[in-house]
Amino acid sequence: MRILLAISGASGVIYGKRLLEVLSKKEEVDVELVVSEAGKQLIDSELDISFEELTDYPEKVYDPDDLKAPPASGSSKYYGMAVVPCSMSSLSKISNGISDNLITRAASVFLKEDRKLLLTPRETPLTTTWLENMWHLSSEGVTILPAMPAFYEDPESIDDMVDFVLGKILDSLEIQNSLYERWEG
Ligand SMILES: Cc1cc2nc3c(=O)[nH]c(=O)nc-3n(C[C@H](O)[C@H](O)[C@H](O)COP(=O)(O)O)c2cc1C
């Protein structure tokens, strides 16, 4: 199961970091990483780990400007792609077919090849344009899974809240996990 994880320049890069850690430990998953320049800046300001340290986890790391990298071509075999977190800029470009870096190009490729594509937007409030872009992507089969932790589980820490969203992402990718407590009624 070859998965491309993209981290773009939205707040909440902790979701991308934690997803990378979890996926890299799954035997059935080969995770590859691309981080936008804005994503690298957010990693610097929001995490206690540098971008360079994050590169220890994935099988491969791509430069966001490398449009010759394997994910930029439909002939490369991948199971799916997740953009976590996904900035409104990247989301809007993907919705409109703009492929100006490896993240937006790979997303367009995964769309045209009917592969799993999941975006975790993080912004609030949302403009009508962004909502329309999300609607458009959803109608094309893209999973829009916002960074929206729930509170019915009485989370005790930020990690609990992050893992709730992560569990939902893994469920959507059909990867077994017990990152959050399932509702039993
Ligand atoms: C500190 C900081 C926080 C930001 N947070 C967000 C955010 O939560 N959501 C968002 O859509 N953009 C956010 N941005 C703006 C994006 O980083 C900016 O639009 C950037 O061009 C996105 O580029 P990328 O999509 O290639 O990563 C933030 C920028 C900064 C400097």
PDB file of C-alpha atoms and ligand atoms in Angstrom:
ATOM      1  CA  MET A   1       0.000   0.000   0.000  1.00  0.00           C
ATOM      2  CA  ARG A   2       2.011   2.988  -1.288  1.00  0.00           C
ATOM      3  CA  ILE A   3       0.724   6.262   0.110  1.00  0.00           C
ATOM      4  CA  LEU A   4       1.859   9.825  -0.588  1.00  0.00           C
ATOM      5  CA  LEU A   5       1.514  12.113   2.425  1.00  0.00           C
ATOM      6  CA  ALA A   6       1.646  15.828   1.698  1.00  0.00           C
ATOM      7  CA  ILE A   7       1.969  18.466   4.395  1.00  0.00           C
ATOM      8  CA  SER A   8       0.971  21.939   3.217  1.00  0.00           C
ATOM      9  CA  GLY A   9       1.167  25.322   4.914  1.00  0.00           C
ATOM     10  CA  ALA A  10      -1.902  25.274   7.129  1.00  0.00           C
ATOM     11  CA  SER A  11      -1.863  25.392  10.892  1.00  0.00           C
ATOM     12  CA  GLY A  12      -2.092  21.930  12.428  1.00  0.00           C
ATOM     13  CA  VAL A  13       1.042  20.344  10.984  1.00  0.00           C
ATOM     14  CA  ILE A  14       0.937  18.159  14.106  1.00  0.00           C
ATOM     15  CA  TYR A  15      -1.749  16.130  12.269  1.00  0.00           C
ATOM     16  CA  GLY A  16       0.656  15.497   9.379  1.00  0.00           C
ATOM     17  CA  LYS A  17       3.542  14.655  11.696  1.00  0.00           C
ATOM     18  CA  ARG A  18       1.495  12.176  13.707  1.00  0.00           C
ATOM     19  CA  LEU A  19       0.007  10.604  10.552  1.00  0.00           C
ATOM     20  CA  LEU A  20       3.531  10.120   9.233  1.00  0.00           C
ATOM     21  CA  GLU A  21       4.602   8.416  12.484  1.00  0.00           C
ATOM     22  CA  VAL A  22       1.583   6.103  12.470  1.00  0.00           C
ATOM     23  CA  LEU A  23       1.791   5.177   8.770  1.00  0.00           C
ATOM     24  CA  SER A  24       5.542   4.520   8.944  1.00  0.00           C
ATOM     25  CA  LYS A  25       4.882   1.866  11.618  1.00  0.00           C
ATOM     26  CA  LYS A  26       2.267   0.011   9.546  1.00  0.00           C
ATOM     27  CA  GLU A  27       3.815  -3.019   7.863  1.00  0.00           C
ATOM     28  CA  GLU A  28       1.341  -2.905   4.993  1.00  0.00           C
ATOM     29  CA  VAL A  29       2.081   0.769   4.198  1.00  0.00           C
ATOM     30  CA  ASP A  30       4.956   2.404   2.330  1.00  0.00           C
ATOM     31  CA  VAL A  31       4.630   6.095   3.104  1.00  0.00           C
ATOM     32  CA  GLU A  32       6.306   8.799   1.026  1.00  0.00           C
ATOM     33  CA  LEU A  33       6.444  12.469   2.000  1.00  0.00           C
ATOM     34  CA  VAL A  34       6.294  15.867   0.321  1.00  0.00           C
ATOM     35  CA  VAL A  35       6.164  19.093   2.327  1.00  0.00           C
ATOM     36  CA  SER A  36       5.477  22.487   0.724  1.00  0.00           C
ATOM     37  CA  GLU A  37       7.743  25.446   1.512  1.00  0.00           C
ATOM     38  CA  ALA A  38       4.941  26.985   3.599  1.00  0.00           C
ATOM     39  CA  GLY A  39       4.484  23.612   5.317  1.00  0.00           C
ATOM     40  CA  LYS A  40       8.175  23.633   6.297  1.00  0.00           C
ATOM     41  CA  GLN A  41       7.719  27.078   7.873  1.00  0.00           C
ATOM     42  CA  LEU A  42       4.699  25.859   9.856  1.00  0.00           C
ATOM     43  CA  ILE A  43       6.695  22.810  11.042  1.00  0.00           C
ATOM     44  CA  ASP A  44       9.379  25.202  12.297  1.00  0.00           C
ATOM     45  CA  SER A  45       6.896  27.344  14.199  1.00  0.00           C
ATOM     46  CA  GLU A  46       4.401  24.720  15.494  1.00  0.00           C
ATOM     47  CA  LEU A  47       6.398  21.542  16.167  1.00  0.00           C
ATOM     48  CA  ASP A  48       9.174  20.513  18.500  1.00  0.00           C
ATOM     49  CA  ILE A  49      10.754  18.541  15.654  1.00  0.00           C
ATOM     50  CA  SER A  50      12.463  19.934  12.538  1.00  0.00           C
ATOM     51  CA  PHE A  51      11.541  19.085   8.951  1.00  0.00           C
ATOM     52  CA  GLU A  52      14.904  17.276   8.652  1.00  0.00           C
ATOM     53  CA  GLU A  53      14.046  15.032  11.633  1.00  0.00           C
ATOM     54  CA  LEU A  54      10.666  14.212  10.070  1.00  0.00           C
ATOM     55  CA  THR A  55      12.432  12.859   6.987  1.00  0.00           C
ATOM     56  CA  ASP A  56      13.665   9.852   9.029  1.00  0.00           C
ATOM     57  CA  TYR A  57      10.160   8.312   8.955  1.00  0.00           C
ATOM     58  CA  PRO A  58       9.080   7.959   5.296  1.00  0.00           C
ATOM     59  CA  GLU A  59      10.445   5.612   2.640  1.00  0.00           C
ATOM     60  CA  LYS A  60      11.076   8.596   0.361  1.00  0.00           C
ATOM     61  CA  VAL A  61      10.996  12.378   0.597  1.00  0.00           C
ATOM     62  CA  TYR A  62      10.307  14.535  -2.451  1.00  0.00           C
ATOM     63  CA  ASP A  63      11.103  18.159  -3.116  1.00  0.00           C
ATOM     64  CA  PRO A  64       7.842  20.095  -3.614  1.00  0.00           C
ATOM     65  CA  ASP A  65       9.283  21.628  -6.808  1.00  0.00           C
ATOM     66  CA  ASP A  66      10.274  18.272  -8.306  1.00  0.00           C
ATOM     67  CA  LEU A  67       7.670  17.784 -10.993  1.00  0.00           C
ATOM     68  CA  LYS A  68       9.628  14.809 -12.345  1.00  0.00           C
ATOM     69  CA  ALA A  69       9.154  12.787  -9.140  1.00  0.00           C
ATOM     70  CA  PRO A  70       7.152   9.520  -9.426  1.00  0.00           C
ATOM     71  CA  PRO A  71       3.880  10.871  -7.900  1.00  0.00           C
ATOM     72  CA  ALA A  72       3.713  13.424 -10.744  1.00  0.00           C
ATOM     73  CA  SER A  73       3.032  10.636 -13.238  1.00  0.00           C
ATOM     74  CA  GLY A  74      -0.057   8.474 -13.567  1.00  0.00           C
ATOM     75  CA  SER A  75       2.160   5.544 -14.554  1.00  0.00           C
ATOM     76  CA  SER A  76       3.556   5.290 -11.010  1.00  0.00           C
ATOM     77  CA  LYS A  77       1.554   2.941  -8.805  1.00  0.00           C
ATOM     78  CA  TYR A  78       0.062   4.382  -5.621  1.00  0.00           C
ATOM     79  CA  TYR A  79      -2.853   3.430  -3.399  1.00  0.00           C
ATOM     80  CA  GLY A  80      -3.675   7.001  -2.415  1.00  0.00           C
ATOM     81  CA  MET A  81      -2.682  10.444  -1.255  1.00  0.00           C
ATOM     82  CA  ALA A  82      -3.499  12.473   1.842  1.00  0.00           C
ATOM     83  CA  VAL A  83      -2.870  16.219   2.226  1.00  0.00           C
ATOM     84  CA  VAL A  84      -2.736  16.769   5.993  1.00  0.00           C
ATOM     85  CA  PRO A  85      -3.181  19.585   6.837  1.00  0.00           C
ATOM     86  CA  CYS A  86      -4.410  21.091   3.579  1.00  0.00           C
ATOM     87  CA  SER A  87      -4.194  24.859   3.119  1.00  0.00           C
ATOM     88  CA  MET A  88      -6.978  26.695   1.320  1.00  0.00           C
ATOM     89  CA  SER A  89      -4.401  27.631  -1.300  1.00  0.00           C
ATOM     90  CA  SER A  90      -3.540  24.000  -2.101  1.00  0.00           C
ATOM     91  CA  LEU A  91      -7.190  22.941  -1.874  1.00  0.00           C
ATOM     92  CA  SER A  92      -8.297  25.685  -4.258  1.00  0.00           C
ATOM     93  CA  LYS A  93      -5.541  24.875  -6.739  1.00  0.00           C
ATOM     94  CA  ILE A  94      -6.427  21.168  -6.680  1.00  0.00           C
ATOM     95  CA  SER A  95     -10.112  21.955  -7.159  1.00  0.00           C
ATOM     96  CA  ASN A  96      -9.272  24.060 -10.223  1.00  0.00           C
ATOM     97  CA  GLY A  97      -6.731  21.702 -11.752  1.00  0.00           C
ATOM     98  CA  ILE A  98      -3.728  23.959 -11.143  1.00  0.00           C
ATOM     99  CA  SER A  99      -0.594  21.781 -10.938  1.00  0.00           C
ATOM    100  CA  ASP A 100       2.209  24.162 -10.051  1.00  0.00           C
ATOM    101  CA  ASN A 101       4.085  22.014  -7.519  1.00  0.00           C
ATOM    102  CA  LEU A 102       4.395  18.315  -6.674  1.00  0.00           C
ATOM    103  CA  ILE A 103       1.502  18.394  -4.184  1.00  0.00           C
ATOM    104  CA  THR A 104      -1.021  19.944  -6.567  1.00  0.00           C
ATOM    105  CA  ARG A 105       0.283  17.964  -9.554  1.00  0.00           C
ATOM    106  CA  ALA A 106       0.132  14.635  -7.690  1.00  0.00           C
ATOM    107  CA  ALA A 107      -3.390  15.438  -6.480  1.00  0.00           C
ATOM    108  CA  SER A 108      -4.520  16.070 -10.071  1.00  0.00           C
ATOM    109  CA  VAL A 109      -2.852  12.829 -11.151  1.00  0.00           C
ATOM    110  CA  PHE A 110      -4.514  10.830  -8.357  1.00  0.00           C
ATOM    111  CA  LEU A 111      -7.854  12.358  -9.370  1.00  0.00           C
ATOM    112  CA  LYS A 112      -7.466  11.457 -13.026  1.00  0.00           C
ATOM    113  CA  GLU A 113      -6.356   7.933 -12.111  1.00  0.00           C
ATOM    114  CA  ASP A 114      -9.380   7.474  -9.796  1.00  0.00           C
ATOM    115  CA  ARG A 115      -7.159   6.896  -6.766  1.00  0.00           C
ATOM    116  CA  LYS A 116      -7.972   7.683  -3.175  1.00  0.00           C
ATOM    117  CA  LEU A 117      -7.439  11.385  -2.441  1.00  0.00           C
ATOM    118  CA  LEU A 118      -8.079  12.802   1.017  1.00  0.00           C
ATOM    119  CA  LEU A 119      -7.725  16.429   2.076  1.00  0.00           C
ATOM    120  CA  THR A 120      -7.749  17.677   5.665  1.00  0.00           C
ATOM    121  CA  PRO A 121      -8.544  21.403   5.403  1.00  0.00           C
ATOM    122  CA  ARG A 122      -7.775  23.724   8.316  1.00  0.00           C
ATOM    123  CA  GLU A 123      -9.127  27.224   8.172  1.00  0.00           C
ATOM    124  CA  THR A 124     -11.916  29.139   9.813  1.00  0.00           C
ATOM    125  CA  PRO A 125     -14.208  30.856   8.938  1.00  0.00           C
ATOM    126  CA  LEU A 126     -14.597  29.612   5.363  1.00  0.00           C
ATOM    127  CA  THR A 127     -15.252  31.804   2.329  1.00  0.00           C
ATOM    128  CA  THR A 128     -17.923  30.878  -0.205  1.00  0.00           C
ATOM    129  CA  THR A 129     -15.128  30.223  -2.730  1.00  0.00           C
ATOM    130  CA  TRP A 130     -13.428  27.680  -0.450  1.00  0.00           C
ATOM    131  CA  LEU A 131     -16.750  25.996   0.324  1.00  0.00           C
ATOM    132  CA  GLU A 132     -17.509  25.801  -3.401  1.00  0.00           C
ATOM    133  CA  ASN A 133     -14.064  24.324  -4.022  1.00  0.00           C
ATOM    134  CA  MET A 134     -14.683  21.702  -1.325  1.00  0.00           C
ATOM    135  CA  TRP A 135     -18.104  20.911  -2.815  1.00  0.00           C
ATOM    136  CA  HIS A 136     -16.530  20.534  -6.241  1.00  0.00           C
ATOM    137  CA  LEU A 137     -13.773  18.227  -4.965  1.00  0.00           C
ATOM    138  CA  SER A 138     -16.269  16.140  -3.024  1.00  0.00           C
ATOM    139  CA  SER A 139     -18.408  15.742  -6.146  1.00  0.00           C
ATOM    140  CA  GLU A 140     -15.303  14.353  -7.894  1.00  0.00           C
ATOM    141  CA  GLY A 141     -14.894  11.704  -5.198  1.00  0.00           C
ATOM    142  CA  VAL A 142     -12.296  13.445  -3.027  1.00  0.00           C
ATOM    143  CA  THR A 143     -12.653  12.875   0.719  1.00  0.00           C
ATOM    144  CA  ILE A 144     -12.858  16.191   2.559  1.00  0.00           C
ATOM    145  CA  LEU A 145     -11.987  15.349   6.156  1.00  0.00           C
ATOM    146  CA  PRO A 146     -11.582  18.590   8.110  1.00  0.00           C
ATOM    147  CA  ALA A 147      -9.428  18.847  11.203  1.00  0.00           C
ATOM    148  CA  MET A 148     -12.483  18.777  13.492  1.00  0.00           C
ATOM    149  CA  PRO A 149     -11.905  16.804  16.682  1.00  0.00           C
ATOM    150  CA  ALA A 150     -14.989  15.670  18.588  1.00  0.00           C
ATOM    151  CA  PHE A 151     -15.544  16.237  22.304  1.00  0.00           C
ATOM    152  CA  TYR A 152     -17.924  13.432  23.225  1.00  0.00           C
ATOM    153  CA  GLU A 153     -14.959  11.280  24.277  1.00  0.00           C
ATOM    154  CA  ASP A 154     -13.783  13.799  26.906  1.00  0.00           C
ATOM    155  CA  PRO A 155     -10.309  14.266  25.398  1.00  0.00           C
ATOM    156  CA  GLU A 156      -7.665  14.786  28.080  1.00  0.00           C
ATOM    157  CA  SER A 157      -4.905  16.162  25.883  1.00  0.00           C
ATOM    158  CA  ILE A 158      -4.091  17.680  22.519  1.00  0.00           C
ATOM    159  CA  ASP A 159      -2.745  14.249  21.519  1.00  0.00           C
ATOM    160  CA  ASP A 160      -6.200  12.717  22.186  1.00  0.00           C
ATOM    161  CA  MET A 161      -7.805  15.339  19.943  1.00  0.00           C
ATOM    162  CA  VAL A 162      -5.208  14.841  17.217  1.00  0.00           C
ATOM    163  CA  ASP A 163      -5.633  11.055  17.375  1.00  0.00           C
ATOM    164  CA  PHE A 164      -9.401  11.369  16.942  1.00  0.00           C
ATOM    165  CA  VAL A 165      -8.911  13.117  13.588  1.00  0.00           C
ATOM    166  CA  LEU A 166      -6.127  10.687  12.698  1.00  0.00           C
ATOM    167  CA  GLY A 167      -8.348   7.699  13.413  1.00  0.00           C
ATOM    168  CA  LYS A 168     -10.934   9.147  11.033  1.00  0.00           C
ATOM    169  CA  ILE A 169      -8.246   9.635   8.365  1.00  0.00           C
ATOM    170  CA  LEU A 170      -7.037   6.026   8.756  1.00  0.00           C
ATOM    171  CA  ASP A 171     -10.644   4.753   8.646  1.00  0.00           C
ATOM    172  CA  SER A 172     -11.118   6.621   5.381  1.00  0.00           C
ATOM    173  CA  LEU A 173      -7.913   5.113   3.979  1.00  0.00           C
ATOM    174  CA  GLU A 174      -9.238   1.718   5.182  1.00  0.00           C
ATOM    175  CA  ILE A 175      -6.260   1.187   7.489  1.00  0.00           C
ATOM    176  CA  GLN A 176      -6.989  -0.669  10.711  1.00  0.00           C
ATOM    177  CA  ASN A 177      -6.539   1.471  13.816  1.00  0.00           C
ATOM    178  CA  SER A 178      -7.663   1.968  17.379  1.00  0.00           C
ATOM    179  CA  LEU A 179      -6.683   5.620  17.672  1.00  0.00           C
ATOM    180  CA  TYR A 180     -10.055   6.707  18.999  1.00  0.00           C
ATOM    181  CA  GLU A 181     -12.872   5.122  20.931  1.00  0.00           C
ATOM    182  CA  ARG A 182     -15.712   4.057  18.676  1.00  0.00           C
ATOM    183  CA  TRP A 183     -19.193   5.086  19.708  1.00  0.00           C
ATOM    184  CA  GLU A 184     -21.034   2.207  21.371  1.00  0.00           C
ATOM    185  CA  GLY A 185     -24.170   4.168  22.197  1.00  0.00           C
TER     186      GLY A 185
HETATM  187  C1  LIG B   1       1.619  31.065  10.647  1.00  0.00           C
HETATM  188  C2  LIG B   1       0.750  30.769   9.450  1.00  0.00           C
HETATM  189  C3  LIG B   1      -0.381  30.012   9.601  1.00  0.00           C
HETATM  190  C4  LIG B   1      -1.199  29.722   8.506  1.00  0.00           C
HETATM  191  N1  LIG B   1      -2.313  28.946   8.693  1.00  0.00           N
HETATM  192  C5  LIG B   1      -3.091  28.654   7.640  1.00  0.00           C
HETATM  193  C6  LIG B   1      -4.234  27.826   7.835  1.00  0.00           C
HETATM  194  O1  LIG B   1      -4.544  27.346   8.915  1.00  0.00           O
HETATM  195  N2  LIG B   1      -4.981  27.532   6.742  1.00  0.00           N
HETATM  196  C7  LIG B   1      -4.674  28.007   5.489  1.00  0.00           C
HETATM  197  O2  LIG B   1      -5.397  27.689   4.545  1.00  0.00           O
HETATM  198  N3  LIG B   1      -3.598  28.800   5.285  1.00  0.00           N
HETATM  199  C8  LIG B   1      -2.800  29.132   6.319  1.00  0.00           C
HETATM  200  N4  LIG B   1      -1.690  29.930   6.133  1.00  0.00           N
HETATM  201  C9  LIG B   1      -1.426  30.480   4.782  1.00  0.00           C
HETATM  202  C10 LIG B   1      -0.682  29.493   3.876  1.00  0.00           C
HETATM  203  O3  LIG B   1       0.522  29.072   4.495  1.00  0.00           O
HETATM  204  C11 LIG B   1      -0.391  30.157   2.524  1.00  0.00           C
HETATM  205  O4  LIG B   1      -1.600  30.374   1.828  1.00  0.00           O
HETATM  206  C12 LIG B   1       0.569  29.350   1.674  1.00  0.00           C
HETATM  207  O5  LIG B   1       0.744  30.019   0.435  1.00  0.00           O
HETATM  208  C13 LIG B   1       0.081  27.946   1.436  1.00  0.00           C
HETATM  209  O6  LIG B   1       0.987  27.318   0.533  1.00  0.00           O
HETATM  210  P1  LIG B   1       0.912  25.732   0.265  1.00  0.00           P
HETATM  211  O7  LIG B   1      -0.525  25.396   0.038  1.00  0.00           O
HETATM  212  O8  LIG B   1       1.748  25.550  -0.958  1.00  0.00           O
HETATM  213  O9  LIG B   1       1.492  25.056   1.447  1.00  0.00           O
HETATM  214  C14 LIG B   1      -0.867  30.230   7.212  1.00  0.00           C
HETATM  215  C15 LIG B   1       0.296  30.986   7.061  1.00  0.00           C
HETATM  216  C16 LIG B   1       1.102  31.259   8.154  1.00  0.00           C
HETATM  217  C17 LIG B   1       2.346  32.074   7.956  1.00  0.00           C
END
